Coordinates of C-alpha atoms and ligand atoms in Angstrom, one line a residue:
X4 CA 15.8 16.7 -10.1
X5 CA 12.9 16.7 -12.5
X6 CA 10.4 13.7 -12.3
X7 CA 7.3 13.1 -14.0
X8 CA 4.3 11.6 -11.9
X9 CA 1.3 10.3 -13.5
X10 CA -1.5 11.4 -10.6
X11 CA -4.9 9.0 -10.6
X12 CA -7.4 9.9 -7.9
X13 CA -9.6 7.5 -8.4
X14 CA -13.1 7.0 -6.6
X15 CA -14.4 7.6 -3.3
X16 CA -12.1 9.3 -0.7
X17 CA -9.0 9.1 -3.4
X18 CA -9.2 12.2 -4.5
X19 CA -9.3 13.8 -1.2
X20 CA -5.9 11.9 0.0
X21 CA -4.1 12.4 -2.9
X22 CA -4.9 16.3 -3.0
X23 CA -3.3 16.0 0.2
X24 CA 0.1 13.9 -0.7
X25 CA 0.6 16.6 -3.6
X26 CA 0.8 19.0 -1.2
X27 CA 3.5 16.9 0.5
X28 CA 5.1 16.7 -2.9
X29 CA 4.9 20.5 -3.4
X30 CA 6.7 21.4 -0.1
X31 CA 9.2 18.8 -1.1
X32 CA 9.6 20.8 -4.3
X33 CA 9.9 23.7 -3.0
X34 CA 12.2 23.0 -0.2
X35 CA 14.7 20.8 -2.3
X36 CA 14.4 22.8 -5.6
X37 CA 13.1 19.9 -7.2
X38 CA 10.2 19.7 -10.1
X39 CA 7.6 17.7 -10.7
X40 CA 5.5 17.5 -13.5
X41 CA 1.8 16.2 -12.9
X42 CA -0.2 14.4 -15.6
X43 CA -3.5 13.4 -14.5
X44 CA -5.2 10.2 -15.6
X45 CA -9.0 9.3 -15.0
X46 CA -9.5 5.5 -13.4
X47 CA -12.1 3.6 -11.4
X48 CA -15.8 4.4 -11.7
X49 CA -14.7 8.3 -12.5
X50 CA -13.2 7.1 -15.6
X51 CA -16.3 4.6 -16.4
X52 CA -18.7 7.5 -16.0
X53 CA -16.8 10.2 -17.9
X54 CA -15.3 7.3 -20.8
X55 CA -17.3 4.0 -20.8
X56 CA -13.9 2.4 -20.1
X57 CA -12.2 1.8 -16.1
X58 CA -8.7 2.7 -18.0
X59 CA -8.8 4.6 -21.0
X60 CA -5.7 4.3 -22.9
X61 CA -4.9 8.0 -22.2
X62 CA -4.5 6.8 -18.4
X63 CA -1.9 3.9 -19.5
X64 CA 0.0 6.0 -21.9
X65 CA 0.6 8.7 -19.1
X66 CA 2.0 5.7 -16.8
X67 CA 4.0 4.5 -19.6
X68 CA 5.5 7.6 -20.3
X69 CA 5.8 8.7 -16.1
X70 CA 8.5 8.3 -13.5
X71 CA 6.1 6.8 -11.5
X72 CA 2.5 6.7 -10.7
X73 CA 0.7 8.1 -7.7
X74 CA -2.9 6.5 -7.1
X75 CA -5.4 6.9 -4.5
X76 CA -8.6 4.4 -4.5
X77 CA -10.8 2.5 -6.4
X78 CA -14.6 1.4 -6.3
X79 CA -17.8 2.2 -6.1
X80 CA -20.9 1.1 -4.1
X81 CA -23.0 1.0 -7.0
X82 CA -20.9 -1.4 -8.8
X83 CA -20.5 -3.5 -5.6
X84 CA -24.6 -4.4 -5.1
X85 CA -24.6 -5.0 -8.7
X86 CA -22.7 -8.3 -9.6
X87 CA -24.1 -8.7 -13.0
X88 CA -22.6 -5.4 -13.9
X89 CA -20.3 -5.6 -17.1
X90 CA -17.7 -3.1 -16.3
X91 CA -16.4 -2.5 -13.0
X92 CA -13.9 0.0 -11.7
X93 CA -11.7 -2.8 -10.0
X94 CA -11.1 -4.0 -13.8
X95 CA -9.1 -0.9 -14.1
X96 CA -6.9 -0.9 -11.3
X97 CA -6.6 -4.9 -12.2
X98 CA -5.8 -4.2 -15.9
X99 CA -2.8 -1.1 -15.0
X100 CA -1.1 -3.9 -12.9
X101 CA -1.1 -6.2 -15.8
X102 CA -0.2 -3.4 -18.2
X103 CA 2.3 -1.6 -16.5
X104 CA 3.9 -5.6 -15.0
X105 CA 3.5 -4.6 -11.8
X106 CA 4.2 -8.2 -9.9
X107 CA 5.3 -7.2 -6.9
X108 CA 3.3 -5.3 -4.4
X109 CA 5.3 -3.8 -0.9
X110 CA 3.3 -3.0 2.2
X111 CA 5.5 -2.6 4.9
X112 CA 3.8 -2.3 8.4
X113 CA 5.6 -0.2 11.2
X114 CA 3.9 0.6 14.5
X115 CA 3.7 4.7 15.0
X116 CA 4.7 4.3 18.9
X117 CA 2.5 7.0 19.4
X118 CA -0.3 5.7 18.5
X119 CA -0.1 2.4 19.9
X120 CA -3.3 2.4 22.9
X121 CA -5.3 3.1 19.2
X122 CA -5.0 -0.1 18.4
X123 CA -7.7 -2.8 19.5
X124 CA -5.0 -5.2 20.0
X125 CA -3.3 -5.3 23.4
X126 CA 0.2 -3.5 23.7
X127 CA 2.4 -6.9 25.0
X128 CA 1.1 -8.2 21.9
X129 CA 2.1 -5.7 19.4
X130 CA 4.8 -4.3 20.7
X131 CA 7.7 -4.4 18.3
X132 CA 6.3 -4.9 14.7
X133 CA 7.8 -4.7 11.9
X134 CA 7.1 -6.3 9.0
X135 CA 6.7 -6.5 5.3
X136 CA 4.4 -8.3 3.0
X137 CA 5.1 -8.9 -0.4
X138 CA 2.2 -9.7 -2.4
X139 CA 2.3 -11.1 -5.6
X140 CA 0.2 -8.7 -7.9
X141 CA -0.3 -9.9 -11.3
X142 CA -1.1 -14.0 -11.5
X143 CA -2.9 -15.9 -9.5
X144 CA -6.5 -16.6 -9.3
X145 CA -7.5 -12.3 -9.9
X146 CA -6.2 -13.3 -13.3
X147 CA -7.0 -16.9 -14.4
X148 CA -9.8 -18.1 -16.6
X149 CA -13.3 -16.9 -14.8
X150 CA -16.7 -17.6 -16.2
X151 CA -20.3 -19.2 -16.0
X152 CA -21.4 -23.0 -17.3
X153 CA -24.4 -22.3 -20.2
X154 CA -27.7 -21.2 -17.6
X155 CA -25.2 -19.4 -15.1
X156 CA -25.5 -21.5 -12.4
X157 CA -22.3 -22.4 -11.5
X158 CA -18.9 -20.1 -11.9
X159 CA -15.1 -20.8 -12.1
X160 CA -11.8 -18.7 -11.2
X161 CA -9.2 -20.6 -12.1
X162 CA -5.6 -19.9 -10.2
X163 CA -3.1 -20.3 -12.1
X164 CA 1.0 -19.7 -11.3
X165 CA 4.3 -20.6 -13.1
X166 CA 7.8 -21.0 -11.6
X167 CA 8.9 -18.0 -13.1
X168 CA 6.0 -15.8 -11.6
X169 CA 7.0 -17.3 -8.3
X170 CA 10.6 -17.1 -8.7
X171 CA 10.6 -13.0 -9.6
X172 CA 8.8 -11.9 -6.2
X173 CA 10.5 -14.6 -4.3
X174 CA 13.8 -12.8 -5.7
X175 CA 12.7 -9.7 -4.3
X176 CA 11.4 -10.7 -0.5
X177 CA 14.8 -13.0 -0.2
X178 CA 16.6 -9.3 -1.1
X179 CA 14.2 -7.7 0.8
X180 CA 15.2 -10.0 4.0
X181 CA 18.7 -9.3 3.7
X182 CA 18.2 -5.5 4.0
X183 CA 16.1 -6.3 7.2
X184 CA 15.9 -9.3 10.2
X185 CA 16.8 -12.1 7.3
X186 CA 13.8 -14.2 7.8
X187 CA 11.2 -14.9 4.9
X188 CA 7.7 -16.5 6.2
X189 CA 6.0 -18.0 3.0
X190 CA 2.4 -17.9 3.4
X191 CA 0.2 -20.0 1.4
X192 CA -2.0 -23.6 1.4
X193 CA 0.2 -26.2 0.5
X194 CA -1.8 -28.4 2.3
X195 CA -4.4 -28.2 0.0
X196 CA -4.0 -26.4 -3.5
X197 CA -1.1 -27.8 -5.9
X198 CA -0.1 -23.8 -7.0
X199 CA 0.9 -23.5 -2.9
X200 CA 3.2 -26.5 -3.4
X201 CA 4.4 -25.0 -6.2
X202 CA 4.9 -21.9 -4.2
X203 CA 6.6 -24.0 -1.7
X204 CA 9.0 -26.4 -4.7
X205 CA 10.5 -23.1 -5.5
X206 CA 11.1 -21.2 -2.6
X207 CA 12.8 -24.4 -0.9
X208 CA 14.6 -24.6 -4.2
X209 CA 15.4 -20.5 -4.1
X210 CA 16.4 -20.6 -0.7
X211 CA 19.7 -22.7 -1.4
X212 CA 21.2 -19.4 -2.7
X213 CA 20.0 -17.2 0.3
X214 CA 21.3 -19.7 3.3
X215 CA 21.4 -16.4 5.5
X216 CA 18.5 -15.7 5.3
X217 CA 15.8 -18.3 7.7
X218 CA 12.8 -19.5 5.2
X219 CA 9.6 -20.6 7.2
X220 CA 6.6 -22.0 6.0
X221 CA 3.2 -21.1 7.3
X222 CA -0.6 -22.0 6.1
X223 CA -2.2 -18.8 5.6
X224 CA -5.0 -19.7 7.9
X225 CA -2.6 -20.2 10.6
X226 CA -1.1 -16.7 9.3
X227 CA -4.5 -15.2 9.9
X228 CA -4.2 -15.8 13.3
X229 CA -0.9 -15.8 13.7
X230 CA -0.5 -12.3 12.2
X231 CA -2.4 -10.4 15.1
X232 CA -1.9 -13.1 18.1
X233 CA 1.9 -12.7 17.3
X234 CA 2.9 -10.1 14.7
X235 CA 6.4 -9.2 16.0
X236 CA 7.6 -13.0 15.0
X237 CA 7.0 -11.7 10.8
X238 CA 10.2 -10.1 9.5
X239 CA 8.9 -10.7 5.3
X240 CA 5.6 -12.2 4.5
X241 CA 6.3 -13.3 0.9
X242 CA 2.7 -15.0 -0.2
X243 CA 0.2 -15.1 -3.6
X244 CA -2.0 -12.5 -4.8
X245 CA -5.6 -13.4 -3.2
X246 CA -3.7 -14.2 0.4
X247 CA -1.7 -11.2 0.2
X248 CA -4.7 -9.3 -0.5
X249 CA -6.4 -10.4 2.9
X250 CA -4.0 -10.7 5.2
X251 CA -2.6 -7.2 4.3
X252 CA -5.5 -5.3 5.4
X253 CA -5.7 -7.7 8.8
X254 CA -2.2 -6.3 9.5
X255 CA -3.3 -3.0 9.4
X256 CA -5.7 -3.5 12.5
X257 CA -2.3 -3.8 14.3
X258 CA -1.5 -0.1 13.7
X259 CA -5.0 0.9 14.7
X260 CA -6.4 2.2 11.1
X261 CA -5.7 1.0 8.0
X262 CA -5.4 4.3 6.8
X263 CA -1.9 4.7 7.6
X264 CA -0.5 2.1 5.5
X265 CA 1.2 3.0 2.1
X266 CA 2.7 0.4 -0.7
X267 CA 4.8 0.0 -3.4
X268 CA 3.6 -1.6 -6.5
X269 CA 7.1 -2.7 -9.0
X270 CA 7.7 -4.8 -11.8
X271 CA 9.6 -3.9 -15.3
X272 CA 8.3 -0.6 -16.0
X273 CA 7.3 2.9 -14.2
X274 CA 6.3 1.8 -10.3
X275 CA 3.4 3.0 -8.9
X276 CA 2.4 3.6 -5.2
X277 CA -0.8 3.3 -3.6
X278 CA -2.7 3.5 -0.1
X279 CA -3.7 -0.2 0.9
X280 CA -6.9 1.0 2.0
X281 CA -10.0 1.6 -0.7
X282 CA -12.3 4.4 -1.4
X283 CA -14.1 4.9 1.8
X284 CA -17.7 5.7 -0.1
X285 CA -19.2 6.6 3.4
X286 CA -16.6 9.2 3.9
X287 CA -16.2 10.8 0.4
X288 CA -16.3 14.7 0.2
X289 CA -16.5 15.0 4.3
X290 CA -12.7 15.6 4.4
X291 CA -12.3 13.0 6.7
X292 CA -10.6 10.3 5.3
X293 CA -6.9 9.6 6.5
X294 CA -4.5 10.5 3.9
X295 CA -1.4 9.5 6.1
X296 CA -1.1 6.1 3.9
X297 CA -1.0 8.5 1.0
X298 CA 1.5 10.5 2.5
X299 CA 3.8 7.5 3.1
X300 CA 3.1 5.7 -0.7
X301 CA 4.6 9.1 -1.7
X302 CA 7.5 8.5 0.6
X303 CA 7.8 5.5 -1.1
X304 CA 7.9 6.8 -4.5
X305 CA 10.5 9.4 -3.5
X306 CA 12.9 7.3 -2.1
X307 CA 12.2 5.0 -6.0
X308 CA 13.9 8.5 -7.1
X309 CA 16.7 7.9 -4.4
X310 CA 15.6 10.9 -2.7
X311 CA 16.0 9.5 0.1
X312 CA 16.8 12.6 2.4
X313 CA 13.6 13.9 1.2
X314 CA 11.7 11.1 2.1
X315 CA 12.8 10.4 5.7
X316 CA 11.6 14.4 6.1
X317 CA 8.1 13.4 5.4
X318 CA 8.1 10.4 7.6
X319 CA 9.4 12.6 10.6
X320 CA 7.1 15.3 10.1
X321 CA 4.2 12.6 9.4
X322 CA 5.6 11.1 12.8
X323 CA 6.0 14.4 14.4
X324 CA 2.4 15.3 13.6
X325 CA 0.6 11.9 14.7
X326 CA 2.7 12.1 17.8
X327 CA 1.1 15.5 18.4
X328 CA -2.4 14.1 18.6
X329 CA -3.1 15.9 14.9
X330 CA -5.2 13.0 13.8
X331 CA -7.8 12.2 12.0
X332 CA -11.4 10.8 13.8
X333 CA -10.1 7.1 12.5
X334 CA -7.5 7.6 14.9
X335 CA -9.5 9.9 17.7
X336 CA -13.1 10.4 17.3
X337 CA -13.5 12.9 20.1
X338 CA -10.4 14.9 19.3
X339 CA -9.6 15.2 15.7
X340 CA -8.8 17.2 12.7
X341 CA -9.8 17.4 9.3
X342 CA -7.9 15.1 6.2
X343 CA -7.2 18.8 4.4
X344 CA -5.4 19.9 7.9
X345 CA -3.4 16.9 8.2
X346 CA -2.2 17.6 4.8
X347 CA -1.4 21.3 5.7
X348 CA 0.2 20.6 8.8
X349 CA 2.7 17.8 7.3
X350 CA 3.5 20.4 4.4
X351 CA 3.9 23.3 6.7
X352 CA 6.7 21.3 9.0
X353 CA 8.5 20.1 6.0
X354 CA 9.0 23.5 4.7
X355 CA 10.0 25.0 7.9
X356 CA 12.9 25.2 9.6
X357 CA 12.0 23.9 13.3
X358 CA 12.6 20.7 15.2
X359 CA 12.4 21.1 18.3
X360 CA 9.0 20.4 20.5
X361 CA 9.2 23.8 21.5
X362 CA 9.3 25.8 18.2
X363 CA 6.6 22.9 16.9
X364 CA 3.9 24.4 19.0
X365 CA 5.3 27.9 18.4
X366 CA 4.4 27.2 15.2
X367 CA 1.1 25.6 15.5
X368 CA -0.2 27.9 18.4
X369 CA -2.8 30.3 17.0
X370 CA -2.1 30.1 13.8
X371 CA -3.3 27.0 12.5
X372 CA -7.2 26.7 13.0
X373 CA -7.0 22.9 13.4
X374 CA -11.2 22.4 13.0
Ligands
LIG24 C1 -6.1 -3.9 -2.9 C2 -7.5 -3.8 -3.3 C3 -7.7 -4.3 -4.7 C4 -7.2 -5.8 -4.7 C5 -9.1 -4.2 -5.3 C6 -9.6 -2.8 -5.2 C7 -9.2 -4.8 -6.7 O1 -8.3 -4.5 -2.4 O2 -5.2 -3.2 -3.6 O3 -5.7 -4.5 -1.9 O4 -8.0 -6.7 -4.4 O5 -6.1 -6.0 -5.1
LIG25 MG1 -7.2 -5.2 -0.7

C-alpha cells in the first residue's frame, strides 16, 4: 500500500518521539513492502519562531492533502509565563482541529500487565482496566467567544454546544460501545451548566436507538474520583472538550506514565494521531522522553489504513519490550534506557523473525548497547 503521512514534530520532546515512531513506520515498510511518503509540516512554537504564525498554511495544506497526520507535542514554557502573549503555539494545534474537523478525539487506556507495580495506584484497584474516552474536540468552551471588558479586568470564555455537535461524537462512543463491553458513561455537569443538560437531552434521546448498549450518567467531579478509586467500572467515557481534556491525562496515572498513552483524533477529513501527553520542556533533547504513546498513535493510524496485521505487530513488540524491563526512567528510574533505544529495539523486533523469549534475548544479548 502507499500512504501519505503529513509528520509534525512539534515543540519540546515531540520531535524526539516522533523520530522514534518513524522508525516504527520504517520497519513496517520494510517488512510489509509498504510505502510511505513523509511530508513535514512546522507547528507549535517551532513554527512561530521560524514563520510568525503557530500553523502556516503550508502545514494545513500538507494535512489536507495526507492520509493522515502524525503529531508529536505542543508548547512552550516561554509562552506559558507569558499570558499577555499574542500568539501562542496551542493556537495552532487548536486551529488544525478546527481546520482539518477533527471532533472526535480517541484515547483508549489499557493497563500493560507488566507494568502494573509502576503505577501509584494500588493493584486491587486497577486491576482490569479498560477503557475509552471520547472527547469532543472542536466546540465547547476552547472555542467560544473569549475576551476582556474595556480596562481588562474581567475575562469571558463562553461554552457553547449544539445538538448536532453532541449528536456526531455521541454517534461514535454508542458504536464504539457495541464493538466493546456496551456501556457509555456520559460525563459532564448537568447539575449545574445548561450545555451538560443539553449533553444529557440528547444522549437520553440517542440512546433510544442503542437499547444494547447501558447509558450512565455521571458528574465529572464524581468521575474525577471515580476514575482512579474505580476505573475498571468505565467501558466508554463519552464527555465535552474541557472535561475530556482533564480527566484524560488523570487516567493515565492508572497506567503509571502518561507517556504510554496514544489517541486518535477523527472527524470529516484526513485523521490525525497524537500522544496525549505534551512537550516535556524539562526533558527536551536528553533523549529521555517516552515515545511509547507515539508508538501506539501510530498503531492507531495504521490500523485507520486497515492494516490491521501490521498494527497488532507493533503493539506486541511494544508489549514484548516493556515486559522486558526496556523502559524508559518514567517507568524505572534506576534501570532504564534511552527514548532513541526504545525506538530501536521496537523496530529491531518488528523486522525480525523471532518470538519466542528465548531467541528475544538471543537477539538482544550483546548486541544492543541498551545505555
Ligand atoms: C491535549 C492538550 C491540548 C488540549 C493543549 C496542548 C491545547 O492538553 O491534547 O490534551 O488542551 O487539548
Ligand atoms: Mg490535555
Amino acid at each position: 500500500m502507499d500512504k501519505r503521512i503529513a509528520v509534525l514534530a512539534g515543540d519540546g520532546i515531540g520531535p524526539e518521539v516522533i523520530k522514534q515512531a518513524l522508525k516504527v513506520l520504517e520497519a513496517v515498510a520494510h517488512r510489509y513492502t509498504h510505502s510511505f511518503t513523509l511530508d513535514y509540516g512546522l507547528v507549535g512554537a517551532a513554527a512561530i519562531d521560524e514563520t510568525g504564525n503557530p500553523l502556516p498554511d503550508e502545514t494545513i495544506e500538507a494535512c489536507r492533502l495526507a492520509d493522515a497526520v502524525l503529531f508529536g507535542a505542543i508548547g512552550d514554557p516561554k509562552y506559558d509565563n507569558d499570558p499577555n502573549a499574542k500568539v501562542r503555539p496551542e493556537q495552532g494545534l487548536l486551529k488544525l482541529r478546527k481546520s482539518l474537523g477533527l471532533y472526535a478525539n480517541i484515547r483508549p487506556v489499557q493497563l500493560f500487565n507488566s507494568l502494573i507495580d509502576r503505577s501509584p495506584l494500588r493493584e486491587d484497584r486497577i486491576q482490569g482496566t479498560d477503557l475509552v474516552v471520547y472527547r469532543e474536540l472542536t466546540g465547547g468552551i476552547y472555542f467560544g467567544d473569549k475576551g476582556r471588558n474595556t480596562d481588562g479586568t474581567e475575562a469571558f470564555d463562553h461554552c457553547n454546544y449544539s445538538v448536532q455537535e453532541i449528536e456526531r461524537i455521541a454517534k461514535m462512543a454508542f458504536e464504539a460501545a457495541r464493538r466493546r463491553r456496551d456501556k457509555v458513561t456520559l460525563v459532564d455537569k448537568a447539575n449545574v451548566l445548561e450545555t451538560s443538560r443539553l449533553w444529557r437531552e440528547t444522549v437520553q434521546k440517542m440512546s433510544n436507538r442503542f437499547p444494547d448498549v447501558e447509558v450512565e450518567y455521571m458528574f465529572v467531579d464524581n468521575a474525577a474520583m471515580q476514575v482512579v478509586q474505580n476505573p475498571s467500572q468505565f467501558d466508554v467515557i463519552l464527555t465535552e472538550n474541557m472535561f475530556g481534556d482533564i480527566i484524560s491525562d488523570e487516567t493515565s496515572v492508572i497506567t503509571g506514565s502518561i507517556g504510554l498513552l496514544p489517541s486518535a483524533s477523527v472527524g470529516d477529513q484526513t485523521s490525525l494521531f497524537e500522544p496525549i501527553h505534551g512537550s516535556y520542556p524539562q526533558a527536551a533533547g536528553k533523549d529521555i522522553a517516552n515515545p511509547v504513546a507515539t508508538i501506539l498513535s501510530l498503531a492507531m493510524m495504521l490500523e485507520s489504513f486497515e492494516m490491521f496485521e501490521e498494527a497488532k505487530r507493533v503493539r506486541s513488540s511494544v508489549n514484548k519490550v516493556i515486559a522486558k524491563g526496556l523502559v524508559t526512567p518514567d517507568l524505572n528510574p534506576d534501570n532504564f534506557i534511552s527514548c532513541s533505544k526504545v525506538g530501536d529495539v521496537i523496530s529491531l523486533l518488528i523486522e525480525s523473525d523471532i518470538d519466542d523469549d528465548h531467541t528475544f534475548e538471543d537477539l538482544f544479548e550483546g548486541n544492543l548497547p541498551l545505555i
